[in-house]
XYZ file of C-alpha atoms in Angstrom:
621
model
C 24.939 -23.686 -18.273
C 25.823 -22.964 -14.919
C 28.902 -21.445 -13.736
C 31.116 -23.615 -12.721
C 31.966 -24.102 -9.042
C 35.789 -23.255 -8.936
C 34.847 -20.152 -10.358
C 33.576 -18.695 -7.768
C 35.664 -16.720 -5.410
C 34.549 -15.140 -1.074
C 33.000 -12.290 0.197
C 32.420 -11.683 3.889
C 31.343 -8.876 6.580
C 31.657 -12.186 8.866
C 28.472 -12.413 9.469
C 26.971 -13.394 6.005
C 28.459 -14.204 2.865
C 28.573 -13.751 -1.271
C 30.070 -15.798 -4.191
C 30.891 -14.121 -7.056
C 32.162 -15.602 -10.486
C 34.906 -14.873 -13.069
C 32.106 -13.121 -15.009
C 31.829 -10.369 -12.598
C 28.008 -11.546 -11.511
C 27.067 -12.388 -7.554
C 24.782 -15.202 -7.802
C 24.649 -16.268 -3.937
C 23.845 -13.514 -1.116
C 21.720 -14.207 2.009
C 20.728 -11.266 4.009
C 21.567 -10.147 7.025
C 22.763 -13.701 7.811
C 24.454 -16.447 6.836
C 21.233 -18.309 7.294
C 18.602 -15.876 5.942
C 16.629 -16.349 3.047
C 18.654 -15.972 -0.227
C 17.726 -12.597 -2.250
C 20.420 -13.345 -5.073
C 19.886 -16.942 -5.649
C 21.353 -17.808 -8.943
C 23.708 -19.961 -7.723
C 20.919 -22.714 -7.847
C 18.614 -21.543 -10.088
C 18.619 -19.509 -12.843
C 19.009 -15.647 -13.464
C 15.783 -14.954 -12.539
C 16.038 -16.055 -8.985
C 18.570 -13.396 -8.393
C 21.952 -11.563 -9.350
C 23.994 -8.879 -9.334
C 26.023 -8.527 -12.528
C 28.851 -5.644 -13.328
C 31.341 -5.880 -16.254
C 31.754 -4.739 -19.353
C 29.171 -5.228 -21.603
C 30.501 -6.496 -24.368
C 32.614 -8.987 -22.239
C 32.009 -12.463 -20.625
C 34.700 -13.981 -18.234
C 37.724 -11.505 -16.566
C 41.140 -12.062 -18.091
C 42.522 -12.353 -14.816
C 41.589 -11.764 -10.793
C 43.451 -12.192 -7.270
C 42.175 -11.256 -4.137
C 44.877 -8.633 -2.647
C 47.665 -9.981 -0.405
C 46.392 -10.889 3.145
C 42.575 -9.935 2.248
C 39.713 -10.736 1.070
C 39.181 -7.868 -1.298
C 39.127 -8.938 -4.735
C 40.438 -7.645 -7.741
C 39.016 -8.675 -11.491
C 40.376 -7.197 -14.557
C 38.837 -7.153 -17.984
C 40.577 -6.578 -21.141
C 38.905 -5.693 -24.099
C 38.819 -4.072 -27.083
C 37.817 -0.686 -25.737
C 40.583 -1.032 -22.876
C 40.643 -2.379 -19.749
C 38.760 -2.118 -16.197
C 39.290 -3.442 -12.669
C 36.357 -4.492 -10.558
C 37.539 -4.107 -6.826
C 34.630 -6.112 -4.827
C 34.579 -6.398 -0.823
C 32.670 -6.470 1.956
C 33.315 -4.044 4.975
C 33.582 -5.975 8.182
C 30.198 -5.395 9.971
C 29.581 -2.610 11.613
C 25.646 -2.050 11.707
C 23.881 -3.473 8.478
C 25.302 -5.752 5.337
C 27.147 -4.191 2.693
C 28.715 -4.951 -0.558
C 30.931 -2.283 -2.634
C 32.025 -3.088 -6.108
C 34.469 -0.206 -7.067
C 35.109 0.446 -11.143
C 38.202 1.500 -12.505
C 39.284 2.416 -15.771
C 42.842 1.178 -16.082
C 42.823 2.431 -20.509
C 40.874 3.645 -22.832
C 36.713 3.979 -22.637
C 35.300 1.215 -21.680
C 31.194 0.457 -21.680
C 30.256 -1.150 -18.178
C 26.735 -2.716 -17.190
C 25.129 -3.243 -13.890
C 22.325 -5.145 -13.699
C 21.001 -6.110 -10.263
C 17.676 -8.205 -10.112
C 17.193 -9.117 -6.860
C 14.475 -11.699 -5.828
C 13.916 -12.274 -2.028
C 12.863 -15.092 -0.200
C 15.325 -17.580 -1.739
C 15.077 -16.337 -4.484
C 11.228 -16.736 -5.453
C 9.870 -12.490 -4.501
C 10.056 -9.652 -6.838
C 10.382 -6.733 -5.069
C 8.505 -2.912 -5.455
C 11.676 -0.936 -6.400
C 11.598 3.320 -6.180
C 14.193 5.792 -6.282
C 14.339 7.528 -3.263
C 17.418 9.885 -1.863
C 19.343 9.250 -4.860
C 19.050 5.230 -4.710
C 17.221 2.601 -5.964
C 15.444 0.975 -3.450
C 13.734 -2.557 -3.434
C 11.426 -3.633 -0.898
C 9.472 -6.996 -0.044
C 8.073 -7.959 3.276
C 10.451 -7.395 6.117
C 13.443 -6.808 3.786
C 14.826 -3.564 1.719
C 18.085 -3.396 -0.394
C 19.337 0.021 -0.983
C 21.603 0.382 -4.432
C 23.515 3.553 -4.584
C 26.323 4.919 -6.809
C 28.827 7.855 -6.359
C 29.379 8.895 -10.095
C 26.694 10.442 -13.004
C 25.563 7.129 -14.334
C 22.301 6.550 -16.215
C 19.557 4.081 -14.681
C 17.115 2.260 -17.276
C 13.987 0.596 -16.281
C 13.550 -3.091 -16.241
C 11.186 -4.836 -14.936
C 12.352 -5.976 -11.233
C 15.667 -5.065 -11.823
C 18.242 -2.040 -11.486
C 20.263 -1.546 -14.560
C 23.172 1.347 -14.921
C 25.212 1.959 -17.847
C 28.120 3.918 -18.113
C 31.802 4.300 -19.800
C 34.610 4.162 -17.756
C 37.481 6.240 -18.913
C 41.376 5.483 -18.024
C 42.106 7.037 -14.142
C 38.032 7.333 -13.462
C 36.627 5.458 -10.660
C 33.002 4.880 -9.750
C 31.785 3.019 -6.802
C 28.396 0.958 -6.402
C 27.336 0.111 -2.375
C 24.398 -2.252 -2.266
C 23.169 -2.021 1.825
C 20.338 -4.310 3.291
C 18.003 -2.723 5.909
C 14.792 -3.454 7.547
C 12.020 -2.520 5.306
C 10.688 -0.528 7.709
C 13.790 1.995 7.846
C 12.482 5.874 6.349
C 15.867 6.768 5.534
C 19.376 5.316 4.229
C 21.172 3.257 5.819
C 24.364 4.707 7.679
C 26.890 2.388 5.342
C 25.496 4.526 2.226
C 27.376 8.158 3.992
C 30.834 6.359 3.682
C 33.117 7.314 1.049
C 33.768 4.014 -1.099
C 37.715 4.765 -0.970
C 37.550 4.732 3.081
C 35.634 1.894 3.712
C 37.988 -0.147 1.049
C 41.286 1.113 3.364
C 39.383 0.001 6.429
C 38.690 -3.261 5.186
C 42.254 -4.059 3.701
C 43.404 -3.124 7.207
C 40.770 -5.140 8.860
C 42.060 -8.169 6.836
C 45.866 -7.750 7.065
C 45.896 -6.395 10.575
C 44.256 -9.943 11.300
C 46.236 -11.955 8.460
C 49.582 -10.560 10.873
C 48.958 -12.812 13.412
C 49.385 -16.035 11.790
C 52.170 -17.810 13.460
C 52.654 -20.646 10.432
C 56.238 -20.263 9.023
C 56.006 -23.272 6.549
C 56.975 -23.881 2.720
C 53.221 -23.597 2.644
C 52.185 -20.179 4.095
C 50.057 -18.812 1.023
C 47.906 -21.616 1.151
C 47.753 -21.597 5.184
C 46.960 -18.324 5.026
C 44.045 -18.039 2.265
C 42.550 -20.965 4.272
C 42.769 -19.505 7.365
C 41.044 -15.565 5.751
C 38.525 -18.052 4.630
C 37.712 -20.013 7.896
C 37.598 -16.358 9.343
C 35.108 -15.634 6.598
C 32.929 -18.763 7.921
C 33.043 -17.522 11.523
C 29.832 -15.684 12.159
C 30.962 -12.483 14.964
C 28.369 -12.026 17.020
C 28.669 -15.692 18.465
C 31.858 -16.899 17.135
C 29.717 -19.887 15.370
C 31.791 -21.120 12.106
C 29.361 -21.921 9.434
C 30.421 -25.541 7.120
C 30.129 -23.274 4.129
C 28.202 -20.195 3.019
C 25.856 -22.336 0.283
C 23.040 -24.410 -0.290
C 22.567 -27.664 -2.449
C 25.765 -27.634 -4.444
C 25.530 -31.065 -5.064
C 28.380 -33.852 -4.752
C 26.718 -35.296 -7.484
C 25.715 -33.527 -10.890
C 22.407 -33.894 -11.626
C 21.670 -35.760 -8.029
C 19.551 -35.406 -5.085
C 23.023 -35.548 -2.976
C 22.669 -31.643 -1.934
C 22.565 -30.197 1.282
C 22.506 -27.316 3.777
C 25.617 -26.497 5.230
C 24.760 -22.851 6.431
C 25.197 -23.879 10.182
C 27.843 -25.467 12.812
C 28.552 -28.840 13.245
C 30.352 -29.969 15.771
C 32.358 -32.655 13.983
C 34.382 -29.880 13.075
C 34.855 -28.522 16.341
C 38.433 -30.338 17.844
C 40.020 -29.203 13.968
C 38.504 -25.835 14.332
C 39.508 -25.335 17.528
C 43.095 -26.522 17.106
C 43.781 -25.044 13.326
C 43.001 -21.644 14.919
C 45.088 -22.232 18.150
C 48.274 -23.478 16.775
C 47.956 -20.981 14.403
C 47.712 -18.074 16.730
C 44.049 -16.876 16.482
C 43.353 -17.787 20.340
C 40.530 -14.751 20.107
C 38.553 -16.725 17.400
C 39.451 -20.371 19.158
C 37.444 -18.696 22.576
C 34.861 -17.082 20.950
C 34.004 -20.759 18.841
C 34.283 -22.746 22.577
C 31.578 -20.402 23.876
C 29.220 -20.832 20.875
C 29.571 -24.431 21.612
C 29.306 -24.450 25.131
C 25.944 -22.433 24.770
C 24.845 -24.537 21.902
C 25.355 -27.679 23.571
C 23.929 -26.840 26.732
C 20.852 -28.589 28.305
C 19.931 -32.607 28.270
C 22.611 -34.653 26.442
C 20.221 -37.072 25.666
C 19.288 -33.872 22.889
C 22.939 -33.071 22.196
C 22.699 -32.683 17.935
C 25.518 -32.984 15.522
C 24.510 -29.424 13.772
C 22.974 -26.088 15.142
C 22.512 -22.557 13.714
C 25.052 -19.520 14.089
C 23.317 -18.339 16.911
C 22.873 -22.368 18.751
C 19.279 -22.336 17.838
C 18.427 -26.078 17.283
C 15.528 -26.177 14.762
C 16.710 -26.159 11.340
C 13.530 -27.789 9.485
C 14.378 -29.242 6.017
C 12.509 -27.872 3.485
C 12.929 -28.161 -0.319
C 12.619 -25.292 -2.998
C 10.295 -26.611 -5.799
C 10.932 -23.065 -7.522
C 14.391 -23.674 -7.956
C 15.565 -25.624 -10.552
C 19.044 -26.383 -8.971
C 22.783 -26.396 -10.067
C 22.914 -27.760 -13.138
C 19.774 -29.511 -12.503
C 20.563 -31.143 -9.474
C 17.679 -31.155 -7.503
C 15.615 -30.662 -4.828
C 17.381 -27.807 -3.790
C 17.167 -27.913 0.287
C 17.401 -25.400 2.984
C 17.380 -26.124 6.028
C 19.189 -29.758 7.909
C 17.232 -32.813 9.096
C 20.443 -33.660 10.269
C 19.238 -32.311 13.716
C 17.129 -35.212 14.482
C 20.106 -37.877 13.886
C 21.415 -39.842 16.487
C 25.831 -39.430 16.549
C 27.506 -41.267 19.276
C 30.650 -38.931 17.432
C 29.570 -35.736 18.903
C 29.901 -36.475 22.324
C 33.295 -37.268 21.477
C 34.256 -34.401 19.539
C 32.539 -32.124 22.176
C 34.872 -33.334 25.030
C 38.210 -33.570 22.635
C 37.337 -29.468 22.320
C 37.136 -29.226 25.900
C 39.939 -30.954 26.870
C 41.900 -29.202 24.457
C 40.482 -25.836 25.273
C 42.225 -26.247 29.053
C 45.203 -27.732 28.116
C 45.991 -24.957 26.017
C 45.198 -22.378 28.957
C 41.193 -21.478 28.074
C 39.371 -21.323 30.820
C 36.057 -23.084 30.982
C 32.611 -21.716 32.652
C 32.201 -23.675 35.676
C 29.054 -25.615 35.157
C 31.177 -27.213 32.483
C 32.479 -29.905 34.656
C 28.518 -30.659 35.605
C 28.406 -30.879 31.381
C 31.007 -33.186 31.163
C 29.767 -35.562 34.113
C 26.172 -35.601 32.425
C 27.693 -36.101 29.064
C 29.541 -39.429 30.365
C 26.221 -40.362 32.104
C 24.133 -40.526 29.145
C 27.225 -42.312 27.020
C 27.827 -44.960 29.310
C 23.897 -45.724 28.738
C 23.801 -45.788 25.336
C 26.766 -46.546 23.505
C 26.231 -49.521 22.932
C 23.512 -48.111 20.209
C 24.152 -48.107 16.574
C 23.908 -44.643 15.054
C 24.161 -42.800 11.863
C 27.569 -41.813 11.908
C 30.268 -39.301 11.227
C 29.030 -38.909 7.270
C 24.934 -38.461 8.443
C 23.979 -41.939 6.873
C 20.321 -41.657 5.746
C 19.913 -45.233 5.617
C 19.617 -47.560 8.865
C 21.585 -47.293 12.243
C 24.727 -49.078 11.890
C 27.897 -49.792 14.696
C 30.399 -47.324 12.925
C 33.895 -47.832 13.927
C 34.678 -43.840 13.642
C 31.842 -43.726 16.158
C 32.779 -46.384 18.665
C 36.067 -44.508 18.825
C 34.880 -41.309 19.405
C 33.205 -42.812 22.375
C 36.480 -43.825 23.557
C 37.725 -40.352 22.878
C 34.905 -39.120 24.848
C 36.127 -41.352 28.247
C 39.420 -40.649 27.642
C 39.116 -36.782 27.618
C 37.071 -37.086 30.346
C 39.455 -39.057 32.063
C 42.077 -36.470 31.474
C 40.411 -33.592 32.824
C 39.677 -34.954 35.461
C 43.512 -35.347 36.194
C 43.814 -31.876 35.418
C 41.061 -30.816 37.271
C 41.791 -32.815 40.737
C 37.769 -34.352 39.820
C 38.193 -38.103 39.723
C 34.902 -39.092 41.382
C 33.943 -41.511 38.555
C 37.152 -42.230 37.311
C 36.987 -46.039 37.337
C 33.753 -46.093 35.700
C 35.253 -44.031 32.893
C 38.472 -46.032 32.422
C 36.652 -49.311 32.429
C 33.914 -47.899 29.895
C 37.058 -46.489 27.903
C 39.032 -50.062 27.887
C 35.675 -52.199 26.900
C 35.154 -49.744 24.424
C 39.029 -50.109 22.970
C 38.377 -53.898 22.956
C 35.359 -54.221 21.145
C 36.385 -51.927 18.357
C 39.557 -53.649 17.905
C 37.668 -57.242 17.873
C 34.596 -55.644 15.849
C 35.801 -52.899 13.675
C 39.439 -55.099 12.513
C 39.014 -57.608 9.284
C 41.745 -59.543 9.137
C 41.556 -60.547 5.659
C 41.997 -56.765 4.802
C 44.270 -56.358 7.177
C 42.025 -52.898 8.016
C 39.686 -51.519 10.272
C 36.417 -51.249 8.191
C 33.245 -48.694 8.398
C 31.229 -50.390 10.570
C 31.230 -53.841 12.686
C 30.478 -57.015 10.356
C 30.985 -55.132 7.022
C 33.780 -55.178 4.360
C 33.466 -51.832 3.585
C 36.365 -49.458 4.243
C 35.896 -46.069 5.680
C 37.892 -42.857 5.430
C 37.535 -42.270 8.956
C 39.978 -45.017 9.822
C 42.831 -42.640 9.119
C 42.005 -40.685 12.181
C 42.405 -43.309 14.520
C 45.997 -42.599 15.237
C 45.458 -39.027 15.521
C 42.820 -39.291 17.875
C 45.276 -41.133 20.235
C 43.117 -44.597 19.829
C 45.778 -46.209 18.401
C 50.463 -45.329 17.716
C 51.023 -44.728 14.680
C 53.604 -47.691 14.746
C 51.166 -50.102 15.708
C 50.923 -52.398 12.810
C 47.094 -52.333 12.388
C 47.384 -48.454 11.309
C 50.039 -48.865 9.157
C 47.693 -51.380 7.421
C 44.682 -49.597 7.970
C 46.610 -46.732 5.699
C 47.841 -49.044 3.004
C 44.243 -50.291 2.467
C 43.185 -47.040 1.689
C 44.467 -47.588 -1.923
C 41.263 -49.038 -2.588
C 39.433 -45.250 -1.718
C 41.981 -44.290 -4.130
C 40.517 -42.299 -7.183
C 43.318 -40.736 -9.606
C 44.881 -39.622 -6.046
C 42.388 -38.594 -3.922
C 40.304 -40.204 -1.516
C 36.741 -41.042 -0.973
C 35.017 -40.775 2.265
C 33.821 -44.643 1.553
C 32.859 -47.411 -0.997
C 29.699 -46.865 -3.028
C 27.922 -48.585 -5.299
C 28.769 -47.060 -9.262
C 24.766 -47.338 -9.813
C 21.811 -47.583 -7.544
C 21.008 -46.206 -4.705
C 23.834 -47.070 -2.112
C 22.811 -49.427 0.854
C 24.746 -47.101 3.391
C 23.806 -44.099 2.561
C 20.404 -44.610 1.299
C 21.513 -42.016 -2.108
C 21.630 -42.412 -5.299
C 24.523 -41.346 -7.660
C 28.309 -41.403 -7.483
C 29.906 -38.661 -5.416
C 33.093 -37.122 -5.959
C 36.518 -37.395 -3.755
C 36.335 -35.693 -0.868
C 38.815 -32.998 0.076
C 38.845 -33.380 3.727
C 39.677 -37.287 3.102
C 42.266 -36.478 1.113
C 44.165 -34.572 3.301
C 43.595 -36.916 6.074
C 45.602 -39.403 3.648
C 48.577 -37.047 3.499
C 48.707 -36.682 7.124
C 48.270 -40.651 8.151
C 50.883 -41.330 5.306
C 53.138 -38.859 7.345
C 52.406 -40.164 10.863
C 53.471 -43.738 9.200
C 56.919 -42.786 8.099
C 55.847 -41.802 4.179
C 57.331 -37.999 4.413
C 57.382 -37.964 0.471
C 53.828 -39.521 -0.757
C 52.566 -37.421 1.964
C 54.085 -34.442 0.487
C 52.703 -35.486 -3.169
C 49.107 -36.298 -1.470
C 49.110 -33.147 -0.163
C 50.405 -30.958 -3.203
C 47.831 -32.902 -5.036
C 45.158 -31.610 -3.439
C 46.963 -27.837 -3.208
C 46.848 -27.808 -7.566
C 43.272 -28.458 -7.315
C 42.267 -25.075 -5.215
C 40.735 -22.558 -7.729
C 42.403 -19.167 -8.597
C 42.019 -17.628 -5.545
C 42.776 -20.805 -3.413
C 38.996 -21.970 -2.401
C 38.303 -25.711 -2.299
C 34.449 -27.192 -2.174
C 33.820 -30.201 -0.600
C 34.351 -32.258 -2.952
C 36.805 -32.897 -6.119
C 35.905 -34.914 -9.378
C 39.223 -36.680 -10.968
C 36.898 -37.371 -13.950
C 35.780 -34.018 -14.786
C 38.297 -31.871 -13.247
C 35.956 -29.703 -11.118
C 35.154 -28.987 -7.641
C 31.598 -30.611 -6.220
C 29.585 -29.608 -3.575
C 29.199 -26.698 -1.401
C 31.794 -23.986 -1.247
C 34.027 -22.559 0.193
C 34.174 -25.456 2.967
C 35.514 -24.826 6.058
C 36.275 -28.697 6.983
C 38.351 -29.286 3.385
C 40.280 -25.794 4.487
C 40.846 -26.506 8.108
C 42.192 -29.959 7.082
C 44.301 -27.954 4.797
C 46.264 -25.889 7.691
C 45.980 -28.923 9.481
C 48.085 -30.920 7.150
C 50.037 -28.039 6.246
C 51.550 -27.747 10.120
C 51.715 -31.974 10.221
C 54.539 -31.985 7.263
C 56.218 -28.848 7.710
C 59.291 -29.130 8.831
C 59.090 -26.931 12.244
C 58.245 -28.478 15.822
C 54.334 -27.880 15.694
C 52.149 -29.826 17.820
C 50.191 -32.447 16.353
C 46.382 -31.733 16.032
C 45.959 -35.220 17.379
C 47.631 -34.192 20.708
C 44.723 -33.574 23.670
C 47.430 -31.525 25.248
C 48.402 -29.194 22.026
C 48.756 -25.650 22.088
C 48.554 -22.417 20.564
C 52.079 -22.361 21.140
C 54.039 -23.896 17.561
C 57.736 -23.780 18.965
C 56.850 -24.941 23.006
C 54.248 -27.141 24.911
C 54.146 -25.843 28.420
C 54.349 -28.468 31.485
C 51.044 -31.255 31.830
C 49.492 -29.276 34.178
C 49.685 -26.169 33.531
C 45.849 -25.413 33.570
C 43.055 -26.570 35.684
C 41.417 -23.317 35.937
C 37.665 -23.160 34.802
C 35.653 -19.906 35.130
């Protein structure tokens, strides 16, 4: 059986990722990058497509971990019948290559411990040559070597394509193992291996709690603010400030389905949240560093504008499926890669110019071709949105006329519209506000079914949409206004044991929207979006149970998936996501108590306690 989701708990260098379980075994790594080919890819096959495995031997799951206060160093402790060990794993903040340290401490008595690393490479399907060489193993396969050292007397046995060590651990001994990527073609060891295992473990817990300081959240909430926030951190590749959806592969919303995906890369549906969960809460380094990824990513024709790119912007992401694989818990095909690339969003635009307009309000200053962007963008929408598309959730079935999309055009004019104010650039103003009003019009005459008393997913359907809840956030519609309060009320019907689904879908069969088969679980994100409408309606107390509701159903070490099944009790889907944590701050700062800004507010700030006058930036750089 596979290990269940919710028991796996983070590690980051921020700029690739590993998930490792209560039972002390890493069964997802890609190296160097968040988007390289897996090399410990048990996660969504078996053990022979890769894992790294310490504990004691005679053990199975830890009696009890926590990562350490502010950090995202982890701490597992076993107690058996020989004593007990702690199992401190982390991952230094990059400096030149990957690297993952899993110190060993005898807390009492003598305890047996067993390391077994069997790496495959190439998602998991290579065996590598492995030698000793300086005092490390060393496995190599095409362009890739892992180097596996340890700084205590511990005796290696031979398996075939694997590392195993075995050793006691007495009370007060420590012993460190440092596994370090490098290019194959590297003669010697790579730098990471020459620092002492205690001082890159003080560096890191400094790394994380000089950067955990900052957070400006003062709410009944702050633990969970916090964790989410070290884990959208996690997500946020350095080198371009790109924030990856979540570190895995084909965890699948659906056990035993073909619902499993990609989400390795940046989409830019999340890119208003991201930006404003890491403004308001005082991270206005990481909120500039994700603009300029998406400025870059974004930039050329905006007739080829895609809803996802890579860390680095890079726009091919082919699909591909891994026949060698036989998936988590079965679910299969496991896919890498996003076909998602080639779909046509009418939401994008809109999300891209709710960042920008957000970005200056709050005092970023914008490259100055920017305004050139935004003009084109408006160009190509006033074309074509009148097109159906496949919508906010990727449909894979045929185009529709989503509501959530329609009002993300009208988003799009009205952002426009606004910077233009700020700006003093009001050349196509009128063209803009009429586009913006006939836009408002049709999705109110279109979108609204009166017999629900509801805006619905798409025009001429019955079918409601999670979506909807945003409307009043987004500024499309008060809160007050009557057909939001009812909108919210109809959402009972997404209702499942007190969380939401993203949308209706058929118990059996493959779904006519979607084109899937199988049942997904509630999703996180849409839950949360619940608790904040029910606030923004006057409902301060079921907001406060929706949203507690979905706090009791983080893991141990606070990491939500995508998805949650009231049936089962577990977390689907890929994990840790960045969208179901971001919604979590972003609820968090909605019902807490203090004057924060709303999320929905163009002209928010990274400022909780003051908003500074309308115009108080119009610079672009």
């Amino acid at each position: 059986m596979s290990t269940p989701i919710e028991d796996y708990a983070l590690l980051s260098d921020l700029e690739t990722a590993a998930m490792v379980g209560r039972n002390g075994s890493v069964d997802w790594l890609c190296l160097p990058r968040f988007d390289s080919p897996a090399c410990l890819a048990a996660l969504v096959g078996t053990r022979d497509n890769g894992f790294w495995r310490v504990a004691p031997t005679a053990s199975d799951l830890c009696t009890r971990r926590a990562y350490r206060p502010d950090t995202l160093v982890l701490d597992s402790v076993w107690e058996t019948e020989d004593g007990a060990v702690r199992v401190t794993d982390f991952m230094p903040p990059r400096s030149q290559v990957p690297c993952l340290v899993r110190v060993i401490e005898g807390l009492s008595g003598a305890v047996p411990v067993r390391s077994e690393l069997c790496l495959r490479f190439h998602q998991g399907r290579v065996v590598p040559w492995i030698r000793i060489a300086d005092q490390c193993s060393v496995a190599v396969a095409g362009p890739d070597s892992v180097w596996l050292s340890a700084d205590g007397q511990v005796r290696a046995l031979g398996s075939e394509g694997s590392t195993v060590l075995e050793f006691t651990v007495q009370a007060g001994q420590r012993l460190a193992l440092t596994l370090v990527w490098a290019p194959s073609h590297r003669p010697a060891p790579p730098a990471p291996l020459s620092v002492p295992a205690e001082t890159a473990l003080k560096q890191t817990g400094d790394f994380w709690r000089h950067w955990t300081a900052q957070c400006r959240y003062e709410g009944p909430w702050r633990d969970a603010v916090v964790r989410s926030l070290i884990t959208l951190k996690a997500l946020t590749y350095a080198p371009t400030g790109g924030v990856v959806s979540a570190p895995t592969t084909s965890l699948p919303g659906c056990i035993g389905g073909e619902r499993n995906w990609d989400y390795r890369y940046c989409w830019l549906r999340d890119s208003t949240l991201t930006l404003s969960c890491l403004l308001r809460s005082g991270y206005r380094e990481e909120a500039t560093a994700w603009l300029d990824w998406l400025v870059r990513a974004i930039a050329g024709d905006p007739a080829d504008l895609q809803t996802v790119y890579g860390v680095g912007g890079q726009r091919l992401l082919p699909e591909t499926e891994a026949s060698w694989l036989s998936g988590y818990e079965g679910s299969r095909p496991v896919r890498f890669g996003n076909s998602a690339v080639g779909q046509f969003q009418l939401d994008a635009y809109g999300e891209v110019m709710d960042t920008l307009c957000l970005s200056l309000q709050a005092g970023i200053q914008l490259p100055a071709h920017v305004w050139n962007l935004i003009e084109e963008l408006m160009g190509f929408l006033q074309r074509h949105w009148r097109e159906p598309d496949q919508g906010l959730w990727q449909m894979r079935g045929p185009r529709r006329q989503f509501v959530h999309s329609k009002v993300m055009v009208w988003v799009a004019a009205d952002r426009a519209l606004r910077m233009g104010r700020l700006l003093g650039r009001n050349g196509a103003s009128a063209e803009w506000r009429a586009m913006r009003d006939e836009v408002h019009r049709e999705v109110c005459r279109e979108g609204w079914d009166a017999k629900q008393g509801a805006f619905v997913q798409s025009y001429g359907s019955s079918d409601l949409d999670a979506s909807a809840l945003l409307m009043s956030r987004l500024g499309f519609l008060p809160a007050r206004d009557p057909r939001v309060r009812g909108t919210v009320r109809a959402m009972r019907a997404l209702d499942d044991s007190g969380f939401v689904r993203r949308y209706e879908q058929s118990p059996r069969g493959v779904h006519d929207v979607d084109g899937m088969p199988g049942r997904e679980g509630a999703f996180v994100s849409c839950s949360l979006w619940y608790a904040h409408a029910l606030a923004a309606v006057g409902h301060a107390e079921q907001a406060r149970e929706a949203f507690e509701r979905v706090l009791a159903v983080r893991n141990d070490v606070g990491m939500l998936s995508e998805q949650w099944d009231p049936a089962a009790g577990r977390q689907l889907g890929n994990t840790p996501k960045a969208f179901s944590h971001i919604a979590l701050v972003e609820t968090a700062f909605a019902l807490s108590p203090a004057p924060f800004p709303s999320s929905s507010d163009p002209h928010a700030t990274s400022s909780p306690r003051r908003r500074p006058a309308r115009r108080a930036v119009t610079s672009m750089r």
